Coordinates of C-alpha atoms and ligand atoms in Angstrom, one line a residue:
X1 CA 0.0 0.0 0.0
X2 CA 2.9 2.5 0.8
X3 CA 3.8 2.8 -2.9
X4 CA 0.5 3.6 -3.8
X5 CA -0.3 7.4 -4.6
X6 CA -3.2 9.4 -4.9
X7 CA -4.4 9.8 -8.6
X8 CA -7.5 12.1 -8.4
X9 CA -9.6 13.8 -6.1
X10 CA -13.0 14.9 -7.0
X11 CA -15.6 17.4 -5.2
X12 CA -19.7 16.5 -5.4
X13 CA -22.4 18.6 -3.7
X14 CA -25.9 17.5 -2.3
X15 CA -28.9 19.2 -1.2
X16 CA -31.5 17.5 1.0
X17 CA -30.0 15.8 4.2
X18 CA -27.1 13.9 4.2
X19 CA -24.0 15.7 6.0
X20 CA -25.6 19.2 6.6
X21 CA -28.2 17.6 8.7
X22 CA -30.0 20.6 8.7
X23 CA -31.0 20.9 5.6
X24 CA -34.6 19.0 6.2
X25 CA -37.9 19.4 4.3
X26 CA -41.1 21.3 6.6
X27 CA -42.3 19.9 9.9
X28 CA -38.8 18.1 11.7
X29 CA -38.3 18.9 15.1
X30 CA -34.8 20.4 14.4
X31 CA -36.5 23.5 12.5
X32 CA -39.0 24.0 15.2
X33 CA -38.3 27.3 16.9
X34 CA -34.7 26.2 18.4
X35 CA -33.1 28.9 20.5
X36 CA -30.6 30.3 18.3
X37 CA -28.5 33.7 18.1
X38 CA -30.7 34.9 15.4
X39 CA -33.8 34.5 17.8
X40 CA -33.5 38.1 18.8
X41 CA -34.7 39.2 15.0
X42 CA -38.4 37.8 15.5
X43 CA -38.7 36.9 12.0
X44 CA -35.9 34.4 12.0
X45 CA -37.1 33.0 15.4
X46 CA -39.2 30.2 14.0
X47 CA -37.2 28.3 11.8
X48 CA -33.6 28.6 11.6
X49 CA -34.0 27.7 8.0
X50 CA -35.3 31.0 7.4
X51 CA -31.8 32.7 8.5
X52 CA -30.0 30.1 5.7
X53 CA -28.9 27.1 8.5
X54 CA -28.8 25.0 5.2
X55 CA -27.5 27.5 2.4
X56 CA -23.9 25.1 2.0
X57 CA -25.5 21.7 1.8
X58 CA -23.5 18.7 1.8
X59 CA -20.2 18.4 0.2
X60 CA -18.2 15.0 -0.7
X61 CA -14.9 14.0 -1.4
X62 CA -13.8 11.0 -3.4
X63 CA -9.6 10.6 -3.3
X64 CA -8.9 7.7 -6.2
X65 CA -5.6 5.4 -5.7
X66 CA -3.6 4.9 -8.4
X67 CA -5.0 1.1 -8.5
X68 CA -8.4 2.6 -8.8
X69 CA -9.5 2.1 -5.4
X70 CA -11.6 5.2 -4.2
X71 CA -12.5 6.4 -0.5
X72 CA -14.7 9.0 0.3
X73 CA -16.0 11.4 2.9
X74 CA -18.5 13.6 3.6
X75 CA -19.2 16.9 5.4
X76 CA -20.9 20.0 5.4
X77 CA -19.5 22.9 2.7
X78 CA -21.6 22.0 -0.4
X79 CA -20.5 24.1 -3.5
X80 CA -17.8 27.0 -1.9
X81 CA -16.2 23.7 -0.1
X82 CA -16.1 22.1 -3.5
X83 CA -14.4 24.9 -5.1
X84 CA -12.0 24.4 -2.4
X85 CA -10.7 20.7 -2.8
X86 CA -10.9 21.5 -6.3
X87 CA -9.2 24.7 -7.6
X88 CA -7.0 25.0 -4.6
X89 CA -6.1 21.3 -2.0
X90 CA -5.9 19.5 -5.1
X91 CA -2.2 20.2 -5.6
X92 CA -1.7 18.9 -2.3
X93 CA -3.2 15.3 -2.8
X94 CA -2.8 14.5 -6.3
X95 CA 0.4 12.8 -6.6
X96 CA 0.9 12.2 -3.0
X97 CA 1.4 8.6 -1.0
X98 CA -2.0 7.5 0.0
X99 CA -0.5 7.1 3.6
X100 CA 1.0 11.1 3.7
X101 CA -2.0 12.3 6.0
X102 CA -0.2 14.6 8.4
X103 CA 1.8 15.6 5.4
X104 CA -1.0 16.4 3.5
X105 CA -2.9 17.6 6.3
X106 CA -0.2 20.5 7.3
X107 CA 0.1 21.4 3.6
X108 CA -3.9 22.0 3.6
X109 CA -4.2 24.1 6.5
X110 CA -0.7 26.1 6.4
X111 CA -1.7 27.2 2.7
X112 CA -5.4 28.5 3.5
X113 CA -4.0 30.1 6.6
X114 CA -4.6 33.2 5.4
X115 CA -8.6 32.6 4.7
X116 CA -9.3 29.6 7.1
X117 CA -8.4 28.2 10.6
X118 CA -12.1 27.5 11.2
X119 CA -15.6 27.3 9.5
X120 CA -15.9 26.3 6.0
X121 CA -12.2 25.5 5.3
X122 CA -11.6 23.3 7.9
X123 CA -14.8 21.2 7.3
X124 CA -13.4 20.9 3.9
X125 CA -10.2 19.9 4.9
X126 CA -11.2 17.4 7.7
X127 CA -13.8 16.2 4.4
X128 CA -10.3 15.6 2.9
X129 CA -8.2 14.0 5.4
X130 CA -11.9 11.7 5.8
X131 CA -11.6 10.4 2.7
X132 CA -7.5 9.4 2.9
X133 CA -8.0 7.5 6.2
X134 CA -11.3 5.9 4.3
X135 CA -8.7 5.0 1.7
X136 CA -6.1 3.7 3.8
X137 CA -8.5 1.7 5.3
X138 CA -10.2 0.4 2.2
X139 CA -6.5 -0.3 0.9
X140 CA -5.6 -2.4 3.7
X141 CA -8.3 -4.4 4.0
X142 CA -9.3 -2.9 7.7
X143 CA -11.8 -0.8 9.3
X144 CA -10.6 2.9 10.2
X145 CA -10.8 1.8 14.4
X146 CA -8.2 -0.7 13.8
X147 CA -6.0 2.1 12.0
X148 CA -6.7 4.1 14.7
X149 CA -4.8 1.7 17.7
X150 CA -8.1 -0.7 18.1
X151 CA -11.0 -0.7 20.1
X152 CA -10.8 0.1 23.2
X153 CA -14.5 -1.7 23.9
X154 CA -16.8 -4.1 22.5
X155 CA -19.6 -1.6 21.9
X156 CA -20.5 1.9 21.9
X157 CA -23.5 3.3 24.2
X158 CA -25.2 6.6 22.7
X159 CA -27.4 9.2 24.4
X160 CA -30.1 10.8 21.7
X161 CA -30.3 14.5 20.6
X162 CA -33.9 15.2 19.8
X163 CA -36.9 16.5 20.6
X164 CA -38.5 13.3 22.4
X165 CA -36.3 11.7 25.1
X166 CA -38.9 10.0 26.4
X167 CA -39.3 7.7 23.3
X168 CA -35.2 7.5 23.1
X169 CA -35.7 6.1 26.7
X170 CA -37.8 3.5 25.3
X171 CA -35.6 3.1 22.1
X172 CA -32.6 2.0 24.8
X173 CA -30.7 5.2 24.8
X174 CA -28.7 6.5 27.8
X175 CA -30.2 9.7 27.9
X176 CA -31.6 12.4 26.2
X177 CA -30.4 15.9 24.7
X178 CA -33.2 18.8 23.9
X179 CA -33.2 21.1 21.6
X180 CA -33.5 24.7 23.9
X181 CA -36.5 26.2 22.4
X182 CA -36.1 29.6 23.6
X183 CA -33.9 32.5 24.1
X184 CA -33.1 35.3 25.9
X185 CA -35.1 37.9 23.8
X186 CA -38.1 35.9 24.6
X187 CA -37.6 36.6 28.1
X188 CA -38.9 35.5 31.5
X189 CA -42.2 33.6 29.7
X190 CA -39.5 32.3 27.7
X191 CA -37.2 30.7 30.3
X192 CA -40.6 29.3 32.3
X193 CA -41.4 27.4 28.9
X194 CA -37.8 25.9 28.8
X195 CA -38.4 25.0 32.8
X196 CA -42.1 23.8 31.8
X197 CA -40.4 21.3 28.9
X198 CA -37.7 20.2 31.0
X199 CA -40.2 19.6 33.9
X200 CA -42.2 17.6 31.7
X201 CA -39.6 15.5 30.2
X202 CA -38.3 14.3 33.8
X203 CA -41.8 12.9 34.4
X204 CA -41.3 11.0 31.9
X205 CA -38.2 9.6 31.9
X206 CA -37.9 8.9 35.2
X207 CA -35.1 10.2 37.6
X208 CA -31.5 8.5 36.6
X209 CA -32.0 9.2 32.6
X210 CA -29.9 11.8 31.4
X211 CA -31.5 15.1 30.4
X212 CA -29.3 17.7 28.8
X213 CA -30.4 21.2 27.1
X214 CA -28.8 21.8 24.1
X215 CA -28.4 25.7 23.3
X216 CA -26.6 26.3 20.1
X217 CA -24.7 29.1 20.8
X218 CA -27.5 31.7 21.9
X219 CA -28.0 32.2 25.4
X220 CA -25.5 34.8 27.5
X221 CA -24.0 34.5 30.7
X222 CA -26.3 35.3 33.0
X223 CA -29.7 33.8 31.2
X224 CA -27.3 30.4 31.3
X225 CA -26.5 30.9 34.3
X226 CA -29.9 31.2 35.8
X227 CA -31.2 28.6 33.6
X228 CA -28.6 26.1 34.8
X229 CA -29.6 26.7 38.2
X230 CA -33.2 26.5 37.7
X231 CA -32.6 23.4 35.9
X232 CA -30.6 21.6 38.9
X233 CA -33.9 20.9 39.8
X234 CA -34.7 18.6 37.3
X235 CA -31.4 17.2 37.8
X236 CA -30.0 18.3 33.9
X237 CA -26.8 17.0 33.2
X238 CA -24.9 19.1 31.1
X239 CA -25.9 22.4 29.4
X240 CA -24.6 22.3 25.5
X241 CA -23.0 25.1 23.8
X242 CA -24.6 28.4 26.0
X243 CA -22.5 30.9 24.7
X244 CA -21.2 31.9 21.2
X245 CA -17.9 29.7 20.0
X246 CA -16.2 32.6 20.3
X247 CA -16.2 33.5 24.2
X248 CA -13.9 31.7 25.7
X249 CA -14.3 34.0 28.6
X250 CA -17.7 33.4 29.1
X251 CA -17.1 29.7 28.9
X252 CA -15.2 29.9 31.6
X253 CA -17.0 32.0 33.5
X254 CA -20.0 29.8 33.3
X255 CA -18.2 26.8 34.1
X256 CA -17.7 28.0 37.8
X257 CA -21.0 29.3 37.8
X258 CA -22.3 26.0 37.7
X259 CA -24.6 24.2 40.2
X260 CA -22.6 20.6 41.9
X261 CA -22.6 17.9 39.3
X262 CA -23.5 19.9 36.3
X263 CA -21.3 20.0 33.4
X264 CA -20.7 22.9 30.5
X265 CA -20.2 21.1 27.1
X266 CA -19.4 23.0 23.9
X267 CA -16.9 23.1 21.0
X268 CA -19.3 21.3 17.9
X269 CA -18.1 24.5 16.0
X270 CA -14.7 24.5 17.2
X271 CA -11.8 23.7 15.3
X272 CA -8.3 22.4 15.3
X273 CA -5.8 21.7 18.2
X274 CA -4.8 25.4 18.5
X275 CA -9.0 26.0 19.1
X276 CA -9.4 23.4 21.5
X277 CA -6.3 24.1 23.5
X278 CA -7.9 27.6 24.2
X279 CA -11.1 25.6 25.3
X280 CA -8.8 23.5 27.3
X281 CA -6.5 25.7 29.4
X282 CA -9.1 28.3 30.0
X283 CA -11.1 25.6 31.8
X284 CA -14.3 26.3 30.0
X285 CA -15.8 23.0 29.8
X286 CA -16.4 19.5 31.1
X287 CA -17.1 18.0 27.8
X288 CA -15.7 19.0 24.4
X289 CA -17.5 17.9 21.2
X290 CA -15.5 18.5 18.3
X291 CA -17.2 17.0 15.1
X292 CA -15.3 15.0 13.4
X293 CA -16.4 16.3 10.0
X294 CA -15.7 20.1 10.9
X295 CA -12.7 20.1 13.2
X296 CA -10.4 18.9 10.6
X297 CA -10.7 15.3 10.4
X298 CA -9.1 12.6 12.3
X299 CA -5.4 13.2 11.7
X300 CA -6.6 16.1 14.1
X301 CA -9.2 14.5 16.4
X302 CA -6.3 12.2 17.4
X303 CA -4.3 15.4 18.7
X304 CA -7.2 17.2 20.1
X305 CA -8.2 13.8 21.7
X306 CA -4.2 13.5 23.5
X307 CA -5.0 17.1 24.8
X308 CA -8.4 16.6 26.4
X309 CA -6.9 13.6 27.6
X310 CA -4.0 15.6 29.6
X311 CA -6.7 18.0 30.9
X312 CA -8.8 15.7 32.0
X313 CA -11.8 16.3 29.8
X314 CA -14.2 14.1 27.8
X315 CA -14.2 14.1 24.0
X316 CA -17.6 13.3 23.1
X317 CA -17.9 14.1 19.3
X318 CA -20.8 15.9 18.0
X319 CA -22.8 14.0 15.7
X320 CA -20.4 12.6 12.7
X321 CA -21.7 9.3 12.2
X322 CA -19.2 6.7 11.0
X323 CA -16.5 9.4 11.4
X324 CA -17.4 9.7 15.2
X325 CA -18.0 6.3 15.9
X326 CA -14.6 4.8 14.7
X327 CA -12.7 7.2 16.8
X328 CA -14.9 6.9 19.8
X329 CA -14.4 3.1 20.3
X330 CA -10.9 3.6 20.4
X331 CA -10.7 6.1 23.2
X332 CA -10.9 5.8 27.0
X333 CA -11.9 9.2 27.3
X334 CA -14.9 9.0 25.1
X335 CA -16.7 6.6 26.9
X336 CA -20.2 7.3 25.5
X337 CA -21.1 8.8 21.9
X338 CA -23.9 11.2 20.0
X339 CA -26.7 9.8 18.0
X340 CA -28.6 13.0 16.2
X341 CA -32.7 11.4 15.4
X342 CA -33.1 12.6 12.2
X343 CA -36.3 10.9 11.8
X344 CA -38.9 14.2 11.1
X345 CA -41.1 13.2 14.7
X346 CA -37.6 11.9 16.4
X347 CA -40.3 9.0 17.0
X348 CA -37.9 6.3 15.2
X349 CA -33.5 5.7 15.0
X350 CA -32.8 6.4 11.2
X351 CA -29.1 7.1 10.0
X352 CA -27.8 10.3 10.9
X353 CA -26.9 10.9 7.3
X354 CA -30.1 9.6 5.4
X355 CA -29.9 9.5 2.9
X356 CA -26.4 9.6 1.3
X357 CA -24.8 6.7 2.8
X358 CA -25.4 2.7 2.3
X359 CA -25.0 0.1 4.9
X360 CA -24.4 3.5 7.7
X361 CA -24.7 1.4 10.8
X362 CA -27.4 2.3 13.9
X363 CA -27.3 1.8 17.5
X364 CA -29.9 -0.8 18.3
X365 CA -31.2 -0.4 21.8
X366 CA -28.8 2.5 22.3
X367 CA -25.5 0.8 21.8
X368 CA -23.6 -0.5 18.7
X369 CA -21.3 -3.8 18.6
X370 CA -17.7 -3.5 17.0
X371 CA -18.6 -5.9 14.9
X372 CA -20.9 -3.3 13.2
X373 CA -18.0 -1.5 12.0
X374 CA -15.4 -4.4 10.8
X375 CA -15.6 -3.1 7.5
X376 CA -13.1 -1.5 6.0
X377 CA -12.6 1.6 6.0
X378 CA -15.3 3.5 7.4
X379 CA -17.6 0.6 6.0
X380 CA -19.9 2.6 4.4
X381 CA -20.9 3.5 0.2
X382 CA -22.1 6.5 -1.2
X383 CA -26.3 5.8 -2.5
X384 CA -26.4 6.1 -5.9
X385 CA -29.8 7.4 -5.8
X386 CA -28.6 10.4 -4.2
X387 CA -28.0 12.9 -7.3
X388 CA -24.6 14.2 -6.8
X389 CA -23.1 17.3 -8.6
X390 CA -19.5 18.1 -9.8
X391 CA -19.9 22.1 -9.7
X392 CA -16.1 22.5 -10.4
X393 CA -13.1 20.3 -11.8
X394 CA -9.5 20.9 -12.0
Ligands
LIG1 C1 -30.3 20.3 18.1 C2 -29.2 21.3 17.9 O1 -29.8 22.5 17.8 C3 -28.4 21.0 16.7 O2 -29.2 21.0 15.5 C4 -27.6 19.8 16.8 C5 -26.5 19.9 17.8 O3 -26.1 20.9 18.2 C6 -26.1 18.7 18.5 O4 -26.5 17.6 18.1 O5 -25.3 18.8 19.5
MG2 MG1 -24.9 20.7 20.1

């Protein structure tokens, strides 16, 4: 495999599902008036759809060996990520050894520099290094967690994001995360509603199931603050992503703010090791939840991972699918793992990336043997009924 080299890389787009998980059709629970920092500006309030949450669509990225053997990935970037790979990473990867990732990977992030670091570029990028570890894997014969040092496990247990923990409860889940309906700008009425569905939720699950509020970004110090200790009550677990990615301060702030036994997760739209270290050593969370598809791939997971590791913290990946779950089994400190309900009602498990990817593997009753991902590479294909575009080619 060492002498093998990389002969062409190629760029698709997709709208509808898929990686940008967003980008759903009317009526799912994920574009039902979610708290976001756009929910000041009433008319964006009710569906984040209408401020553009699914403008980039998915993107996909096929790397070709020069025996003809192709491995993919997939992330969120759609058509300016495309342009990307295309008209500027390329150089980088054609021609290359299939096994050159850190190579490859410096060479990708040191020459977009000056317009990357975060956001688009890096989910590009980790889309990239995705599809090269998907290669290596396919190459050898053997599944990404065994390129990865093993598993560390026999299975992996999930907790659900949605809006209905109680059914995840009966699906076999370890808990639940909610969607955090409402913001600041909607004010004290507001936060009651947040209490009322939180209130609700624990009848229903019972008192030892986990209960976390997710917050995506829009809440400030003091609203999360007295939300977190209104919600000891109902014994949450972890408040998710409070404050915008951007203050670190406030992280930390919050952090010791907390009432006993809570924890402050964050960092789904963080990127890289230099991003997380700032997360890290400014002690602003418990938990950090890079996704694998944005943060730039595994080749930097496995750094960001060593850090957390040092500091003590969890890594529990935001969503990723196959991407998250390969890396999670191998870890010790990512002892449990995401599963986004993508099914419209949250009422049922579909895959999280429905509907781009064949033979994507599910939890059943909330956990997921190893032996559902000894295949190799990341084990999965790309659907052929799912219409891809080439916008650019090199
Ligand atoms: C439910 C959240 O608003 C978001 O769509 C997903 C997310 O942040 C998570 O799964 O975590
Ligand atoms: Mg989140």
């Amino acid at each position: 495999m060492t002498s093998q080299t990389i002969k062409q890389v190629r760029a698709y787009t997709l709208r509808g599902g898929g990686a940008d998980y967003h980008d759903q059709s009317d009526g799912h629970w994920i574009d039902d008036h979610i708290s976001t920092p756009m929910s000041k500006y009433p008319e964006y309030r009710q569906s984040r759809r209408s401020f553009g949450i699914n403008v980039l669509g998915t993107l996909v990225v096929e790397v070709e060996a020069s025996d003809g053997t192709v491995g993919f990935a997939v992330t969120t970037g759609g058509e300016p990520g495309a342009f990307i790979v295309e008209k500027h990473l390329a150089r980088f990867i054609e021609g290359a050894r299939v096994t050159d990732v850190e190579k490859i990977w410096d060479q990708m992030y040191q020459s977009t520099l000056y317009y990357g670091r975060k956001g688009i570029v890096l989910n590009t990028l980790s889309a990239v290094d995705l599809a090269l570890w998907d290669l290596m894997g396919k190459l050898r014969q053997e599944p990404v967690h065994q390129l990865l040092g093993g598993a560390v496990r026999n299975e992996l247990q999930f907790y659900a994001t949605g809006a209905r923990p109680d059914l995840a409860k009966q699906m076999g889940f370890i808990g639940g995360k909610l969607p955090l309906q409402h913001g600041p700008a909607e004010g004290e009425e507001g936060l009651r509603r947040n209490l009322e569905k939180l209130a609700h939720m624990r009848e229903q699950v019972g008192p030892d199931f986990w209960l976390m509020y997710d917050c995506w970004m829009s809440l400030d110090l003091n609203y999360a603050t007295r939300l977190a200790h209104a919600a000891a009550d109902f014994k949450l677990k972890w408040i998710e992503e409070a404050l915008p990615p951007d203050d670190y301060w406030g992280y930390a702030a919050l952090r010791k703010n907390m009432p006993a036994g809570m924890m402050v997760s964050t960092g789904e739209h963080e990127a890289t090791r230099w991003g997380f270290r700032l997360l890290l050593e400014m002690g602003c969370c418990d938990i950090i939840q890079p996704d694998v598809n944005w943060c730039g791939g595994l080749t930097e997971l496995i750094k960001i991972s060593a850090l957390a590791d040092a500091h003590g913290a969890l890594v529990v990946p935001h969503g990723s699918s196959v991407y998250s779950y390969h890396f999670v089994i191998t870890r010790h400190n990512s002892p449990f793992a995401e599963f986004l309900m993508m099914a419209p009602k949250a009422d049922e498990v579909v895959p999280m990336f429905n509907p781009l990817l064949l033979d994507e593997p599910i939890p059943q009753q909330g956990r997921m043997s190893v032996n559902q991902l000894d295949k190799p590479g990341f084990g999965v294909r790309l659907n052929p009924e799912c219409l891809l575009e080439r916008p650019y080619s090199h």
